[in-house]
Amino acid sequence: MDASGDVLIEKLMLMGEIYRVPDREGLKLNTGNAGALKLIVNGTLIPPLSTEPEVMRNIDLSPQALAQ
């Protein structure tokens, strides 16, 4: 979702499927299974958002926020 609330993509992703997030400010992620996601930021795999299959909303997708 972007800063104005518009949804960029809404779908069930299959194992191994990749979505490249546009290089734009203000993007947020809502996910139904944060424990299943693998996030790569600038070529580096970052620690998981969760170790559990939990719903998470409004995750800031800026590289700086994800690196923390």
PDB file of N, CA and C in Angstrom:
ATOM      1  N   MET A   1       0.856  -1.150   0.000  1.00  0.00           N
ATOM      2  CA  MET A   1       0.000   0.000   0.000  1.00  0.00           C
ATOM      3  C   MET A   1       0.914   1.228   0.000  1.00  0.00           C
ATOM      4  N   ASP A   2       0.516   2.246  -0.741  1.00  0.00           N
ATOM      5  CA  ASP A   2       1.338   3.447  -0.764  1.00  0.00           C
ATOM      6  C   ASP A   2       0.822   4.463   0.250  1.00  0.00           C
ATOM      7  N   ALA A   3       1.468   5.620   0.291  1.00  0.00           N
ATOM      8  CA  ALA A   3       1.149   6.628   1.301  1.00  0.00           C
ATOM      9  C   ALA A   3      -0.286   7.131   1.210  1.00  0.00           C
ATOM     10  N   SER A   4      -0.883   7.064   0.029  1.00  0.00           N
ATOM     11  CA  SER A   4      -2.268   7.519  -0.121  1.00  0.00           C
ATOM     12  C   SER A   4      -3.285   6.413   0.157  1.00  0.00           C
ATOM     13  N   GLY A   5      -2.793   5.203   0.483  1.00  0.00           N
ATOM     14  CA  GLY A   5      -3.685   4.088   0.808  1.00  0.00           C
ATOM     15  C   GLY A   5      -4.026   3.202  -0.372  1.00  0.00           C
ATOM     16  N   ASP A   6      -3.472   3.490  -1.552  1.00  0.00           N
ATOM     17  CA  ASP A   6      -3.732   2.655  -2.729  1.00  0.00           C
ATOM     18  C   ASP A   6      -2.954   1.350  -2.624  1.00  0.00           C
ATOM     19  N   VAL A   7      -3.620   0.250  -2.916  1.00  0.00           N
ATOM     20  CA  VAL A   7      -3.004  -1.074  -2.858  1.00  0.00           C
ATOM     21  C   VAL A   7      -2.259  -1.331  -4.171  1.00  0.00           C
ATOM     22  N   LEU A   8      -0.982  -1.721  -4.079  1.00  0.00           N
ATOM     23  CA  LEU A   8      -0.185  -2.003  -5.272  1.00  0.00           C
ATOM     24  C   LEU A   8      -0.368  -3.430  -5.749  1.00  0.00           C
ATOM     25  N   ILE A   9      -0.470  -4.355  -4.798  1.00  0.00           N
ATOM     26  CA  ILE A   9      -0.652  -5.772  -5.126  1.00  0.00           C
ATOM     27  C   ILE A   9      -1.414  -6.427  -3.978  1.00  0.00           C
ATOM     28  N   GLU A  10      -2.341  -7.300  -4.339  1.00  0.00           N
ATOM     29  CA  GLU A  10      -3.092  -8.060  -3.335  1.00  0.00           C
ATOM     30  C   GLU A  10      -3.308  -9.445  -3.911  1.00  0.00           C
ATOM     31  N   LYS A  11      -2.555 -10.410  -3.372  1.00  0.00           N
ATOM     32  CA  LYS A  11      -2.660 -11.765  -3.894  1.00  0.00           C
ATOM     33  C   LYS A  11      -2.054 -12.757  -2.924  1.00  0.00           C
ATOM     34  N   LEU A  12      -2.387 -14.010  -3.105  1.00  0.00           N
ATOM     35  CA  LEU A  12      -1.769 -15.099  -2.374  1.00  0.00           C
ATOM     36  C   LEU A  12      -0.525 -15.492  -3.151  1.00  0.00           C
ATOM     37  N   MET A  13       0.622 -15.343  -2.520  1.00  0.00           N
ATOM     38  CA  MET A  13       1.873 -15.686  -3.192  1.00  0.00           C
ATOM     39  C   MET A  13       2.234 -17.135  -2.906  1.00  0.00           C
ATOM     40  N   LEU A  14       2.734 -17.803  -3.913  1.00  0.00           N
ATOM     41  CA  LEU A  14       3.134 -19.192  -3.791  1.00  0.00           C
ATOM     42  C   LEU A  14       4.592 -19.287  -3.337  1.00  0.00           C
ATOM     43  N   MET A  15       4.961 -20.416  -2.745  1.00  0.00           N
ATOM     44  CA  MET A  15       6.325 -20.600  -2.292  1.00  0.00           C
ATOM     45  C   MET A  15       7.287 -20.371  -3.458  1.00  0.00           C
ATOM     46  N   GLY A  16       8.303 -19.567  -3.219  1.00  0.00           N
ATOM     47  CA  GLY A  16       9.303 -19.270  -4.240  1.00  0.00           C
ATOM     48  C   GLY A  16       8.963 -18.093  -5.124  1.00  0.00           C
ATOM     49  N   GLU A  17       7.741 -17.606  -5.035  1.00  0.00           N
ATOM     50  CA  GLU A  17       7.338 -16.468  -5.851  1.00  0.00           C
ATOM     51  C   GLU A  17       8.007 -15.194  -5.338  1.00  0.00           C
ATOM     52  N   ILE A  18       8.362 -14.315  -6.258  1.00  0.00           N
ATOM     53  CA  ILE A  18       9.077 -13.081  -5.924  1.00  0.00           C
ATOM     54  C   ILE A  18       8.248 -11.879  -6.329  1.00  0.00           C
ATOM     55  N   TYR A  19       8.227 -10.874  -5.455  1.00  0.00           N
ATOM     56  CA  TYR A  19       7.633  -9.580  -5.791  1.00  0.00           C
ATOM     57  C   TYR A  19       8.680  -8.517  -5.501  1.00  0.00           C
ATOM     58  N   ARG A  20       9.037  -7.774  -6.517  1.00  0.00           N
ATOM     59  CA  ARG A  20      10.005  -6.687  -6.348  1.00  0.00           C
ATOM     60  C   ARG A  20       9.244  -5.410  -6.021  1.00  0.00           C
ATOM     61  N   VAL A  21       9.493  -4.885  -4.848  1.00  0.00           N
ATOM     62  CA  VAL A  21       8.805  -3.683  -4.372  1.00  0.00           C
ATOM     63  C   VAL A  21       9.350  -2.478  -5.127  1.00  0.00           C
ATOM     64  N   PRO A  22       8.474  -1.615  -5.646  1.00  0.00           N
ATOM     65  CA  PRO A  22       8.950  -0.416  -6.337  1.00  0.00           C
ATOM     66  C   PRO A  22       9.774   0.476  -5.410  1.00  0.00           C
ATOM     67  N   ASP A  23      10.715   1.182  -5.990  1.00  0.00           N
ATOM     68  CA  ASP A  23      11.574   2.094  -5.222  1.00  0.00           C
ATOM     69  C   ASP A  23      10.819   3.411  -5.029  1.00  0.00           C
ATOM     70  N   ARG A  24       9.914   3.403  -4.049  1.00  0.00           N
ATOM     71  CA  ARG A  24       9.091   4.577  -3.745  1.00  0.00           C
ATOM     72  C   ARG A  24       8.996   4.728  -2.242  1.00  0.00           C
ATOM     73  N   GLU A  25       8.885   5.956  -1.807  1.00  0.00           N
ATOM     74  CA  GLU A  25       8.746   6.211  -0.372  1.00  0.00           C
ATOM     75  C   GLU A  25       7.312   5.966   0.078  1.00  0.00           C
ATOM     76  N   GLY A  26       7.159   5.649   1.356  1.00  0.00           N
ATOM     77  CA  GLY A  26       5.841   5.544   1.969  1.00  0.00           C
ATOM     78  C   GLY A  26       5.127   4.228   1.766  1.00  0.00           C
ATOM     79  N   LEU A  27       5.808   3.200   1.253  1.00  0.00           N
ATOM     80  CA  LEU A  27       5.141   1.918   1.025  1.00  0.00           C
ATOM     81  C   LEU A  27       5.060   1.117   2.315  1.00  0.00           C
ATOM     82  N   LYS A  28       3.916   0.445   2.497  1.00  0.00           N
ATOM     83  CA  LYS A  28       3.654  -0.384   3.682  1.00  0.00           C
ATOM     84  C   LYS A  28       3.220  -1.769   3.221  1.00  0.00           C
ATOM     85  N   LEU A  29       3.479  -2.754   4.060  1.00  0.00           N
ATOM     86  CA  LEU A  29       3.117  -4.132   3.775  1.00  0.00           C
ATOM     87  C   LEU A  29       2.113  -4.630   4.797  1.00  0.00           C
ATOM     88  N   ASN A  30       1.065  -5.292   4.317  1.00  0.00           N
ATOM     89  CA  ASN A  30       0.156  -6.057   5.160  1.00  0.00           C
ATOM     90  C   ASN A  30       0.320  -7.512   4.732  1.00  0.00           C
ATOM     91  N   THR A  31       0.505  -8.419   5.684  1.00  0.00           N
ATOM     92  CA  THR A  31       0.692  -9.823   5.344  1.00  0.00           C
ATOM     93  C   THR A  31      -0.083 -10.716   6.304  1.00  0.00           C
ATOM     94  N   GLY A  32      -0.591 -11.798   5.779  1.00  0.00           N
ATOM     95  CA  GLY A  32      -1.321 -12.754   6.591  1.00  0.00           C
ATOM     96  C   GLY A  32      -0.429 -13.803   7.219  1.00  0.00           C
ATOM     97  N   ASN A  33       0.843 -13.870   6.787  1.00  0.00           N
ATOM     98  CA  ASN A  33       1.762 -14.866   7.340  1.00  0.00           C
ATOM     99  C   ASN A  33       3.178 -14.307   7.315  1.00  0.00           C
ATOM    100  N   ALA A  34       3.479 -13.443   8.243  1.00  0.00           N
ATOM    101  CA  ALA A  34       4.788 -12.791   8.290  1.00  0.00           C
ATOM    102  C   ALA A  34       5.920 -13.792   8.471  1.00  0.00           C
ATOM    103  N   GLY A  35       5.661 -14.901   9.124  1.00  0.00           N
ATOM    104  CA  GLY A  35       6.694 -15.902   9.349  1.00  0.00           C
ATOM    105  C   GLY A  35       7.132 -16.627   8.097  1.00  0.00           C
ATOM    106  N   ALA A  36       6.348 -16.554   7.036  1.00  0.00           N
ATOM    107  CA  ALA A  36       6.675 -17.258   5.797  1.00  0.00           C
ATOM    108  C   ALA A  36       7.451 -16.400   4.807  1.00  0.00           C
ATOM    109  N   LEU A  37       7.613 -15.116   5.105  1.00  0.00           N
ATOM    110  CA  LEU A  37       8.271 -14.214   4.157  1.00  0.00           C
ATOM    111  C   LEU A  37       9.781 -14.212   4.311  1.00  0.00           C
ATOM    112  N   LYS A  38      10.448 -14.121   3.188  1.00  0.00           N
ATOM    113  CA  LYS A  38      11.890 -13.865   3.160  1.00  0.00           C
ATOM    114  C   LYS A  38      12.046 -12.531   2.451  1.00  0.00           C
ATOM    115  N   LEU A  39      12.677 -11.584   3.118  1.00  0.00           N
ATOM    116  CA  LEU A  39      12.856 -10.255   2.552  1.00  0.00           C
ATOM    117  C   LEU A  39      14.324 -10.012   2.250  1.00  0.00           C
ATOM    118  N   ILE A  40      14.579  -9.527   1.048  1.00  0.00           N
ATOM    119  CA  ILE A  40      15.935  -9.190   0.631  1.00  0.00           C
ATOM    120  C   ILE A  40      15.961  -7.692   0.366  1.00  0.00           C
ATOM    121  N   VAL A  41      16.867  -7.006   1.060  1.00  0.00           N
ATOM    122  CA  VAL A  41      17.000  -5.552   0.928  1.00  0.00           C
ATOM    123  C   VAL A  41      18.382  -5.255   0.370  1.00  0.00           C
ATOM    124  N   ASN A  42      18.412  -4.615  -0.786  1.00  0.00           N
ATOM    125  CA  ASN A  42      19.685  -4.279  -1.440  1.00  0.00           C
ATOM    126  C   ASN A  42      20.606  -5.487  -1.544  1.00  0.00           C
ATOM    127  N   GLY A  43      20.023  -6.649  -1.889  1.00  0.00           N
ATOM    128  CA  GLY A  43      20.803  -7.859  -2.099  1.00  0.00           C
ATOM    129  C   GLY A  43      21.130  -8.658  -0.853  1.00  0.00           C
ATOM    130  N   THR A  44      20.676  -8.203   0.316  1.00  0.00           N
ATOM    131  CA  THR A  44      20.975  -8.886   1.579  1.00  0.00           C
ATOM    132  C   THR A  44      19.705  -9.432   2.210  1.00  0.00           C
ATOM    133  N   LEU A  45      19.721 -10.720   2.540  1.00  0.00           N
ATOM    134  CA  LEU A  45      18.595 -11.332   3.246  1.00  0.00           C
ATOM    135  C   LEU A  45      18.564 -10.774   4.659  1.00  0.00           C
ATOM    136  N   ILE A  46      17.418 -10.202   5.046  1.00  0.00           N
ATOM    137  CA  ILE A  46      17.302  -9.613   6.383  1.00  0.00           C
ATOM    138  C   ILE A  46      16.631 -10.615   7.324  1.00  0.00           C
ATOM    139  N   PRO A  47      16.763 -10.409   8.640  1.00  0.00           N
ATOM    140  CA  PRO A  47      16.089 -11.300   9.590  1.00  0.00           C
ATOM    141  C   PRO A  47      14.572 -11.294   9.343  1.00  0.00           C
ATOM    142  N   PRO A  48      13.916 -12.411   9.635  1.00  0.00           N
ATOM    143  CA  PRO A  48      12.470 -12.498   9.391  1.00  0.00           C
ATOM    144  C   PRO A  48      11.681 -11.487  10.235  1.00  0.00           C
ATOM    145  N   LEU A  49      10.551 -11.067   9.699  1.00  0.00           N
ATOM    146  CA  LEU A  49       9.670 -10.155  10.427  1.00  0.00           C
ATOM    147  C   LEU A  49       9.089 -10.845  11.654  1.00  0.00           C
ATOM    148  N   SER A  50       8.919 -12.170  11.558  1.00  0.00           N
ATOM    149  CA  SER A  50       8.341 -12.954  12.651  1.00  0.00           C
ATOM    150  C   SER A  50       8.818 -14.394  12.517  1.00  0.00           C
ATOM    151  N   THR A  51       8.849 -15.098  13.625  1.00  0.00           N
ATOM    152  CA  THR A  51       9.148 -16.526  13.583  1.00  0.00           C
ATOM    153  C   THR A  51       7.863 -17.349  13.602  1.00  0.00           C
ATOM    154  N   GLU A  52       6.738 -16.665  13.702  1.00  0.00           N
ATOM    155  CA  GLU A  52       5.424 -17.307  13.772  1.00  0.00           C
ATOM    156  C   GLU A  52       4.595 -16.934  12.540  1.00  0.00           C
ATOM    157  N   PRO A  53       3.608 -17.751  12.188  1.00  0.00           N
ATOM    158  CA  PRO A  53       2.707 -17.410  11.083  1.00  0.00           C
ATOM    159  C   PRO A  53       1.638 -16.409  11.546  1.00  0.00           C
ATOM    160  N   GLU A  54       2.033 -15.159  11.682  1.00  0.00           N
ATOM    161  CA  GLU A  54       1.115 -14.157  12.229  1.00  0.00           C
ATOM    162  C   GLU A  54       0.773 -13.067  11.211  1.00  0.00           C
ATOM    163  N   VAL A  55      -0.370 -12.465  11.429  1.00  0.00           N
ATOM    164  CA  VAL A  55      -0.805 -11.324  10.626  1.00  0.00           C
ATOM    165  C   VAL A  55      -0.050 -10.092  11.106  1.00  0.00           C
ATOM    166  N   MET A  56       0.507  -9.351  10.159  1.00  0.00           N
ATOM    167  CA  MET A  56       1.166  -8.089  10.491  1.00  0.00           C
ATOM    168  C   MET A  56       0.689  -7.034   9.491  1.00  0.00           C
ATOM    169  N   ARG A  57       0.502  -5.823   9.996  1.00  0.00           N
ATOM    170  CA  ARG A  57      -0.005  -4.737   9.148  1.00  0.00           C
ATOM    171  C   ARG A  57       0.869  -3.497   9.286  1.00  0.00           C
ATOM    172  N   ASN A  58       0.842  -2.683   8.218  1.00  0.00           N
ATOM    173  CA  ASN A  58       1.540  -1.392   8.185  1.00  0.00           C
ATOM    174  C   ASN A  58       3.045  -1.508   8.440  1.00  0.00           C
ATOM    175  N   ILE A  59       3.672  -2.514   7.858  1.00  0.00           N
ATOM    176  CA  ILE A  59       5.121  -2.682   7.976  1.00  0.00           C
ATOM    177  C   ILE A  59       5.781  -1.714   7.000  1.00  0.00           C
ATOM    178  N   ASP A  60       6.619  -0.845   7.525  1.00  0.00           N
ATOM    179  CA  ASP A  60       7.331   0.140   6.713  1.00  0.00           C
ATOM    180  C   ASP A  60       8.331  -0.595   5.822  1.00  0.00           C
ATOM    181  N   LEU A  61       8.241  -0.400   4.507  1.00  0.00           N
ATOM    182  CA  LEU A  61       9.107  -1.100   3.572  1.00  0.00           C
ATOM    183  C   LEU A  61      10.344  -0.288   3.166  1.00  0.00           C
ATOM    184  N   SER A  62      10.628   0.775   3.864  1.00  0.00           N
ATOM    185  CA  SER A  62      11.850   1.517   3.537  1.00  0.00           C
ATOM    186  C   SER A  62      13.050   0.657   3.939  1.00  0.00           C
ATOM    187  N   PRO A  63      14.141   0.707   3.170  1.00  0.00           N
ATOM    188  CA  PRO A  63      15.319  -0.080   3.532  1.00  0.00           C
ATOM    189  C   PRO A  63      15.820   0.210   4.939  1.00  0.00           C
ATOM    190  N   GLN A  64      15.730   1.467   5.368  1.00  0.00           N
ATOM    191  CA  GLN A  64      16.201   1.831   6.701  1.00  0.00           C
ATOM    192  C   GLN A  64      15.374   1.149   7.784  1.00  0.00           C
ATOM    193  N   ALA A  65      14.055   1.135   7.629  1.00  0.00           N
ATOM    194  CA  ALA A  65      13.175   0.521   8.628  1.00  0.00           C
ATOM    195  C   ALA A  65      13.362  -1.002   8.657  1.00  0.00           C
ATOM    196  N   LEU A  66      13.508  -1.622   7.487  1.00  0.00           N
ATOM    197  CA  LEU A  66      13.658  -3.073   7.441  1.00  0.00           C
ATOM    198  C   LEU A  66      15.000  -3.526   7.986  1.00  0.00           C
ATOM    199  N   ALA A  67      15.993  -2.674   7.938  1.00  0.00           N
ATOM    200  CA  ALA A  67      17.326  -3.034   8.435  1.00  0.00           C
ATOM    201  C   ALA A  67      17.384  -3.069   9.960  1.00  0.00           C
ATOM    202  N   GLN A  68      16.402  -2.501  10.619  1.00  0.00           N
ATOM    203  CA  GLN A  68      16.402  -2.456  12.093  1.00  0.00           C
ATOM    204  C   GLN A  68      15.815  -3.713  12.694  1.00  0.00           C
TER     205      GLN A  68
END
